[in-house]
């Protein structure tokens, strides 16, 4: 089996039990589920992160959940990328996104931070924005955005979150193993029920 370039999957969130099941921590949920599916232990404590590494179909994948709080995530990501000599194009960042309705995910090759403090920090610390993102929709509220992202999932959302995380893990696998273009073509037009989107 051919060994491909090492990849870094970063799940964004905030540390601490009070944030565990909040919308802002959906990146942590996806990273943790990806690790569990592939038998990768996130027991490392370097780089201000919970992290681990393992092989996924011939590709070495590092998984990181920065423990610095969201707006300082970039320092952790940059240190790990530098240590393991991982280029920006081999980094996948999984994060919550208010600009996508709840239940949708979207792979994006590059772009700005769109007001997301975790992305803002990563772009600043990496010195560029040309890394792939996996956007997990949490919807935009009519009330306070801060209360929304730091709030827990409502009962209707809790019914779907396991399916959303499962779909996001599949999309992350596609990015890591086949690249963002294939992942975009496969996942950007599906919701958690597998229905085509308008």
PDB file of C-alpha atoms in Angstrom:
ATOM      1  CA  UNK A   1       0.000   0.000   0.000  1.00  0.00           C
ATOM      2  CA  UNK A   2       1.322   3.420  -0.958  1.00  0.00           C
ATOM      3  CA  UNK A   3       1.903   5.780   1.965  1.00  0.00           C
ATOM      4  CA  UNK A   4       0.501   9.228   1.295  1.00  0.00           C
ATOM      5  CA  UNK A   5       1.547  12.528   2.804  1.00  0.00           C
ATOM      6  CA  UNK A   6       0.881  13.038   6.481  1.00  0.00           C
ATOM      7  CA  UNK A   7      -2.376  14.897   7.226  1.00  0.00           C
ATOM      8  CA  UNK A   8      -3.485  16.964  10.215  1.00  0.00           C
ATOM      9  CA  UNK A   9      -7.164  16.988  11.200  1.00  0.00           C
ATOM     10  CA  UNK A  10      -8.018  19.742  13.682  1.00  0.00           C
ATOM     11  CA  UNK A  11     -11.331  19.799  15.524  1.00  0.00           C
ATOM     12  CA  UNK A  12     -12.168  23.196  17.020  1.00  0.00           C
ATOM     13  CA  UNK A  13     -13.911  23.715  20.338  1.00  0.00           C
ATOM     14  CA  UNK A  14     -13.485  24.918  23.895  1.00  0.00           C
ATOM     15  CA  UNK A  15     -12.066  22.748  26.700  1.00  0.00           C
ATOM     16  CA  UNK A  16     -14.010  22.034  29.864  1.00  0.00           C
ATOM     17  CA  UNK A  17     -17.093  20.024  30.744  1.00  0.00           C
ATOM     18  CA  UNK A  18     -19.333  23.100  30.610  1.00  0.00           C
ATOM     19  CA  UNK A  19     -18.705  23.384  26.846  1.00  0.00           C
ATOM     20  CA  UNK A  20     -18.763  19.685  25.977  1.00  0.00           C
ATOM     21  CA  UNK A  21     -22.157  19.496  24.289  1.00  0.00           C
ATOM     22  CA  UNK A  22     -22.394  23.034  22.928  1.00  0.00           C
ATOM     23  CA  UNK A  23     -22.766  23.963  19.272  1.00  0.00           C
ATOM     24  CA  UNK A  24     -19.333  25.623  19.261  1.00  0.00           C
ATOM     25  CA  UNK A  25     -17.768  22.250  20.124  1.00  0.00           C
ATOM     26  CA  UNK A  26     -19.057  20.289  17.164  1.00  0.00           C
ATOM     27  CA  UNK A  27     -15.510  20.283  15.762  1.00  0.00           C
ATOM     28  CA  UNK A  28     -14.363  18.410  18.871  1.00  0.00           C
ATOM     29  CA  UNK A  29     -17.240  15.949  18.409  1.00  0.00           C
ATOM     30  CA  UNK A  30     -16.216  15.165  14.831  1.00  0.00           C
ATOM     31  CA  UNK A  31     -12.504  14.835  15.668  1.00  0.00           C
ATOM     32  CA  UNK A  32     -13.296  12.532  18.589  1.00  0.00           C
ATOM     33  CA  UNK A  33     -15.618  10.385  16.461  1.00  0.00           C
ATOM     34  CA  UNK A  34     -13.030  10.189  13.652  1.00  0.00           C
ATOM     35  CA  UNK A  35     -10.407   9.058  16.160  1.00  0.00           C
ATOM     36  CA  UNK A  36     -12.741   6.487  17.690  1.00  0.00           C
ATOM     37  CA  UNK A  37     -13.693   5.034  14.314  1.00  0.00           C
ATOM     38  CA  UNK A  38     -10.046   4.499  13.395  1.00  0.00           C
ATOM     39  CA  UNK A  39      -8.764   3.392  16.789  1.00  0.00           C
ATOM     40  CA  UNK A  40      -6.648   6.501  17.353  1.00  0.00           C
ATOM     41  CA  UNK A  41      -6.111   7.420  20.995  1.00  0.00           C
ATOM     42  CA  UNK A  42      -6.248  11.147  21.718  1.00  0.00           C
ATOM     43  CA  UNK A  43      -4.055  10.843  24.804  1.00  0.00           C
ATOM     44  CA  UNK A  44      -1.187  13.126  23.764  1.00  0.00           C
ATOM     45  CA  UNK A  45      -0.805  16.349  25.729  1.00  0.00           C
ATOM     46  CA  UNK A  46       1.827  18.275  23.749  1.00  0.00           C
ATOM     47  CA  UNK A  47       1.124  21.376  21.669  1.00  0.00           C
ATOM     48  CA  UNK A  48      -1.576  22.590  24.113  1.00  0.00           C
ATOM     49  CA  UNK A  49      -3.873  19.970  22.614  1.00  0.00           C
ATOM     50  CA  UNK A  50      -5.392  16.567  23.068  1.00  0.00           C
ATOM     51  CA  UNK A  51      -3.976  14.703  20.113  1.00  0.00           C
ATOM     52  CA  UNK A  52      -3.013  11.385  18.617  1.00  0.00           C
ATOM     53  CA  UNK A  53      -1.905   9.819  15.363  1.00  0.00           C
ATOM     54  CA  UNK A  54      -2.565   6.659  13.417  1.00  0.00           C
ATOM     55  CA  UNK A  55      -2.847   5.182   9.950  1.00  0.00           C
ATOM     56  CA  UNK A  56      -6.034   5.490   7.913  1.00  0.00           C
ATOM     57  CA  UNK A  57      -5.924   3.427   4.705  1.00  0.00           C
ATOM     58  CA  UNK A  58      -2.211   4.070   4.187  1.00  0.00           C
ATOM     59  CA  UNK A  59      -2.232   7.720   5.233  1.00  0.00           C
ATOM     60  CA  UNK A  60      -0.753   8.877   8.525  1.00  0.00           C
ATOM     61  CA  UNK A  61      -3.321  11.142  10.167  1.00  0.00           C
ATOM     62  CA  UNK A  62      -2.702  13.364  13.167  1.00  0.00           C
ATOM     63  CA  UNK A  63      -5.810  14.469  15.048  1.00  0.00           C
ATOM     64  CA  UNK A  64      -5.760  17.502  17.315  1.00  0.00           C
ATOM     65  CA  UNK A  65      -8.264  19.162  19.628  1.00  0.00           C
ATOM     66  CA  UNK A  66      -6.582  22.394  20.825  1.00  0.00           C
ATOM     67  CA  UNK A  67      -7.127  23.048  24.539  1.00  0.00           C
ATOM     68  CA  UNK A  68      -6.351  26.772  24.353  1.00  0.00           C
ATOM     69  CA  UNK A  69      -9.938  27.992  23.951  1.00  0.00           C
ATOM     70  CA  UNK A  70     -11.266  28.828  20.533  1.00  0.00           C
ATOM     71  CA  UNK A  71      -9.710  32.240  19.924  1.00  0.00           C
ATOM     72  CA  UNK A  72      -6.166  30.956  20.612  1.00  0.00           C
ATOM     73  CA  UNK A  73      -6.387  27.727  18.602  1.00  0.00           C
ATOM     74  CA  UNK A  74      -3.912  28.879  15.976  1.00  0.00           C
ATOM     75  CA  UNK A  75      -0.863  28.722  18.236  1.00  0.00           C
ATOM     76  CA  UNK A  76      -1.497  25.048  18.970  1.00  0.00           C
ATOM     77  CA  UNK A  77      -2.143  24.184  15.318  1.00  0.00           C
ATOM     78  CA  UNK A  78       0.943  26.067  14.145  1.00  0.00           C
ATOM     79  CA  UNK A  79       3.225  24.354  16.663  1.00  0.00           C
ATOM     80  CA  UNK A  80       2.034  20.898  15.673  1.00  0.00           C
ATOM     81  CA  UNK A  81       2.238  21.643  11.949  1.00  0.00           C
ATOM     82  CA  UNK A  82       5.776  22.984  12.342  1.00  0.00           C
ATOM     83  CA  UNK A  83       6.924  20.039  14.458  1.00  0.00           C
ATOM     84  CA  UNK A  84       5.593  17.437  12.012  1.00  0.00           C
ATOM     85  CA  UNK A  85       6.398  19.502   8.898  1.00  0.00           C
ATOM     86  CA  UNK A  86       2.805  19.562   7.686  1.00  0.00           C
ATOM     87  CA  UNK A  87       1.962  22.126   5.028  1.00  0.00           C
ATOM     88  CA  UNK A  88      -1.227  24.195   5.086  1.00  0.00           C
ATOM     89  CA  UNK A  89      -2.665  22.235   2.163  1.00  0.00           C
ATOM     90  CA  UNK A  90      -2.461  19.051   4.263  1.00  0.00           C
ATOM     91  CA  UNK A  91      -4.481  20.512   7.153  1.00  0.00           C
ATOM     92  CA  UNK A  92      -8.231  19.994   7.589  1.00  0.00           C
ATOM     93  CA  UNK A  93     -10.013  22.153  10.174  1.00  0.00           C
ATOM     94  CA  UNK A  94     -13.468  21.049  11.356  1.00  0.00           C
ATOM     95  CA  UNK A  95     -15.577  23.844  12.829  1.00  0.00           C
ATOM     96  CA  UNK A  96     -19.106  25.030  13.539  1.00  0.00           C
ATOM     97  CA  UNK A  97     -20.636  27.461  11.047  1.00  0.00           C
ATOM     98  CA  UNK A  98     -23.632  29.722  11.635  1.00  0.00           C
ATOM     99  CA  UNK A  99     -23.893  30.497   7.908  1.00  0.00           C
ATOM    100  CA  UNK A 100     -24.989  26.916   7.200  1.00  0.00           C
ATOM    101  CA  UNK A 101     -28.355  25.589   8.362  1.00  0.00           C
ATOM    102  CA  UNK A 102     -28.275  22.940  11.057  1.00  0.00           C
ATOM    103  CA  UNK A 103     -27.910  19.529   9.450  1.00  0.00           C
ATOM    104  CA  UNK A 104     -25.725  20.561   6.541  1.00  0.00           C
ATOM    105  CA  UNK A 105     -21.992  20.224   6.122  1.00  0.00           C
ATOM    106  CA  UNK A 106     -19.717  21.740   3.518  1.00  0.00           C
ATOM    107  CA  UNK A 107     -16.099  21.171   2.514  1.00  0.00           C
ATOM    108  CA  UNK A 108     -14.228  24.323   1.509  1.00  0.00           C
ATOM    109  CA  UNK A 109     -10.655  24.465   0.197  1.00  0.00           C
ATOM    110  CA  UNK A 110      -9.687  27.941   1.378  1.00  0.00           C
ATOM    111  CA  UNK A 111     -11.146  31.309   2.299  1.00  0.00           C
ATOM    112  CA  UNK A 112     -11.462  33.881   5.051  1.00  0.00           C
ATOM    113  CA  UNK A 113     -12.501  33.395   8.655  1.00  0.00           C
ATOM    114  CA  UNK A 114     -16.101  34.673   8.213  1.00  0.00           C
ATOM    115  CA  UNK A 115     -16.042  35.963  11.778  1.00  0.00           C
ATOM    116  CA  UNK A 116     -15.077  32.612  13.316  1.00  0.00           C
ATOM    117  CA  UNK A 117     -12.467  33.311  15.992  1.00  0.00           C
ATOM    118  CA  UNK A 118     -10.889  29.878  15.763  1.00  0.00           C
ATOM    119  CA  UNK A 119     -10.316  30.238  12.025  1.00  0.00           C
ATOM    120  CA  UNK A 120      -9.102  33.804  12.521  1.00  0.00           C
ATOM    121  CA  UNK A 121      -6.448  32.572  14.958  1.00  0.00           C
ATOM    122  CA  UNK A 122      -5.352  29.694  12.719  1.00  0.00           C
ATOM    123  CA  UNK A 123      -5.036  31.911   9.642  1.00  0.00           C
ATOM    124  CA  UNK A 124      -2.951  34.393  11.627  1.00  0.00           C
ATOM    125  CA  UNK A 125      -0.629  31.781  13.137  1.00  0.00           C
ATOM    126  CA  UNK A 126      -0.188  29.739   9.945  1.00  0.00           C
ATOM    127  CA  UNK A 127       0.400  32.858   7.859  1.00  0.00           C
ATOM    128  CA  UNK A 128      -2.207  31.939   5.271  1.00  0.00           C
ATOM    129  CA  UNK A 129      -5.729  30.682   4.680  1.00  0.00           C
ATOM    130  CA  UNK A 130      -5.077  27.969   2.084  1.00  0.00           C
ATOM    131  CA  UNK A 131      -6.095  25.036   4.255  1.00  0.00           C
ATOM    132  CA  UNK A 132      -9.246  22.945   3.902  1.00  0.00           C
ATOM    133  CA  UNK A 133     -12.227  23.461   6.189  1.00  0.00           C
ATOM    134  CA  UNK A 134     -15.107  21.167   6.995  1.00  0.00           C
ATOM    135  CA  UNK A 135     -17.968  23.467   7.951  1.00  0.00           C
ATOM    136  CA  UNK A 136     -20.663  21.948  10.152  1.00  0.00           C
ATOM    137  CA  UNK A 137     -23.859  23.974  10.108  1.00  0.00           C
ATOM    138  CA  UNK A 138     -25.388  25.126  13.377  1.00  0.00           C
ATOM    139  CA  UNK A 139     -27.754  27.737  11.897  1.00  0.00           C
ATOM    140  CA  UNK A 140     -27.952  31.448  12.579  1.00  0.00           C
ATOM    141  CA  UNK A 141     -30.180  32.471  15.489  1.00  0.00           C
ATOM    142  CA  UNK A 142     -32.507  35.443  15.772  1.00  0.00           C
ATOM    143  CA  UNK A 143     -31.072  36.106  19.241  1.00  0.00           C
ATOM    144  CA  UNK A 144     -27.505  36.489  20.553  1.00  0.00           C
ATOM    145  CA  UNK A 145     -24.914  34.679  18.446  1.00  0.00           C
ATOM    146  CA  UNK A 146     -22.750  34.129  21.525  1.00  0.00           C
ATOM    147  CA  UNK A 147     -25.604  32.514  23.426  1.00  0.00           C
ATOM    148  CA  UNK A 148     -26.334  30.351  20.382  1.00  0.00           C
ATOM    149  CA  UNK A 149     -22.833  28.979  19.790  1.00  0.00           C
ATOM    150  CA  UNK A 150     -22.146  28.448  23.491  1.00  0.00           C
ATOM    151  CA  UNK A 151     -25.573  26.918  24.082  1.00  0.00           C
ATOM    152  CA  UNK A 152     -26.491  23.254  24.026  1.00  0.00           C
ATOM    153  CA  UNK A 153     -28.415  21.560  21.235  1.00  0.00           C
ATOM    154  CA  UNK A 154     -32.183  21.763  21.507  1.00  0.00           C
ATOM    155  CA  UNK A 155     -34.258  18.541  21.590  1.00  0.00           C
ATOM    156  CA  UNK A 156     -34.868  18.505  17.828  1.00  0.00           C
ATOM    157  CA  UNK A 157     -31.158  18.995  17.151  1.00  0.00           C
ATOM    158  CA  UNK A 158     -30.129  16.281  19.602  1.00  0.00           C
ATOM    159  CA  UNK A 159     -32.096  13.758  17.544  1.00  0.00           C
ATOM    160  CA  UNK A 160     -29.933  14.540  14.501  1.00  0.00           C
ATOM    161  CA  UNK A 161     -26.498  15.346  15.908  1.00  0.00           C
ATOM    162  CA  UNK A 162     -25.210  11.751  15.815  1.00  0.00           C
ATOM    163  CA  UNK A 163     -26.078  11.491  12.105  1.00  0.00           C
ATOM    164  CA  UNK A 164     -24.478  14.869  11.404  1.00  0.00           C
ATOM    165  CA  UNK A 165     -21.264  13.846  13.151  1.00  0.00           C
ATOM    166  CA  UNK A 166     -21.234  10.526  11.270  1.00  0.00           C
ATOM    167  CA  UNK A 167     -21.636  12.319   7.930  1.00  0.00           C
ATOM    168  CA  UNK A 168     -18.916  14.815   8.863  1.00  0.00           C
ATOM    169  CA  UNK A 169     -16.539  11.960   9.722  1.00  0.00           C
ATOM    170  CA  UNK A 170     -17.173  10.443   6.293  1.00  0.00           C
ATOM    171  CA  UNK A 171     -16.482  13.812   4.665  1.00  0.00           C
ATOM    172  CA  UNK A 172     -13.265  14.184   6.673  1.00  0.00           C
ATOM    173  CA  UNK A 173     -12.169  10.721   5.531  1.00  0.00           C
ATOM    174  CA  UNK A 174     -12.805  11.734   1.922  1.00  0.00           C
ATOM    175  CA  UNK A 175     -10.722  14.908   2.314  1.00  0.00           C
ATOM    176  CA  UNK A 176      -7.841  13.047   3.954  1.00  0.00           C
ATOM    177  CA  UNK A 177      -7.794  10.098   1.553  1.00  0.00           C
ATOM    178  CA  UNK A 178      -8.992  11.539  -1.768  1.00  0.00           C
ATOM    179  CA  UNK A 179      -8.670  15.313  -1.481  1.00  0.00           C
ATOM    180  CA  UNK A 180     -11.059  18.226  -1.026  1.00  0.00           C
ATOM    181  CA  UNK A 181     -12.430  18.311  -4.586  1.00  0.00           C
ATOM    182  CA  UNK A 182     -13.773  14.778  -4.415  1.00  0.00           C
ATOM    183  CA  UNK A 183     -15.087  15.436  -0.910  1.00  0.00           C
ATOM    184  CA  UNK A 184     -16.870  18.599  -2.067  1.00  0.00           C
ATOM    185  CA  UNK A 185     -18.478  16.781  -4.988  1.00  0.00           C
ATOM    186  CA  UNK A 186     -19.678  13.982  -2.746  1.00  0.00           C
ATOM    187  CA  UNK A 187     -20.798  15.791   0.400  1.00  0.00           C
ATOM    188  CA  UNK A 188     -21.613  19.439  -0.323  1.00  0.00           C
ATOM    189  CA  UNK A 189     -25.026  18.602  -1.797  1.00  0.00           C
ATOM    190  CA  UNK A 190     -26.330  16.284   0.911  1.00  0.00           C
ATOM    191  CA  UNK A 191     -27.996  16.741   4.257  1.00  0.00           C
ATOM    192  CA  UNK A 192     -28.133  14.254   7.124  1.00  0.00           C
ATOM    193  CA  UNK A 193     -30.926  12.367   5.359  1.00  0.00           C
ATOM    194  CA  UNK A 194     -28.934  12.106   2.137  1.00  0.00           C
ATOM    195  CA  UNK A 195     -31.376  14.303   0.213  1.00  0.00           C
ATOM    196  CA  UNK A 196     -30.147  16.662  -2.486  1.00  0.00           C
ATOM    197  CA  UNK A 197     -30.082  20.307  -1.471  1.00  0.00           C
ATOM    198  CA  UNK A 198     -31.400  23.163  -3.559  1.00  0.00           C
TER     199      UNK A 198
END
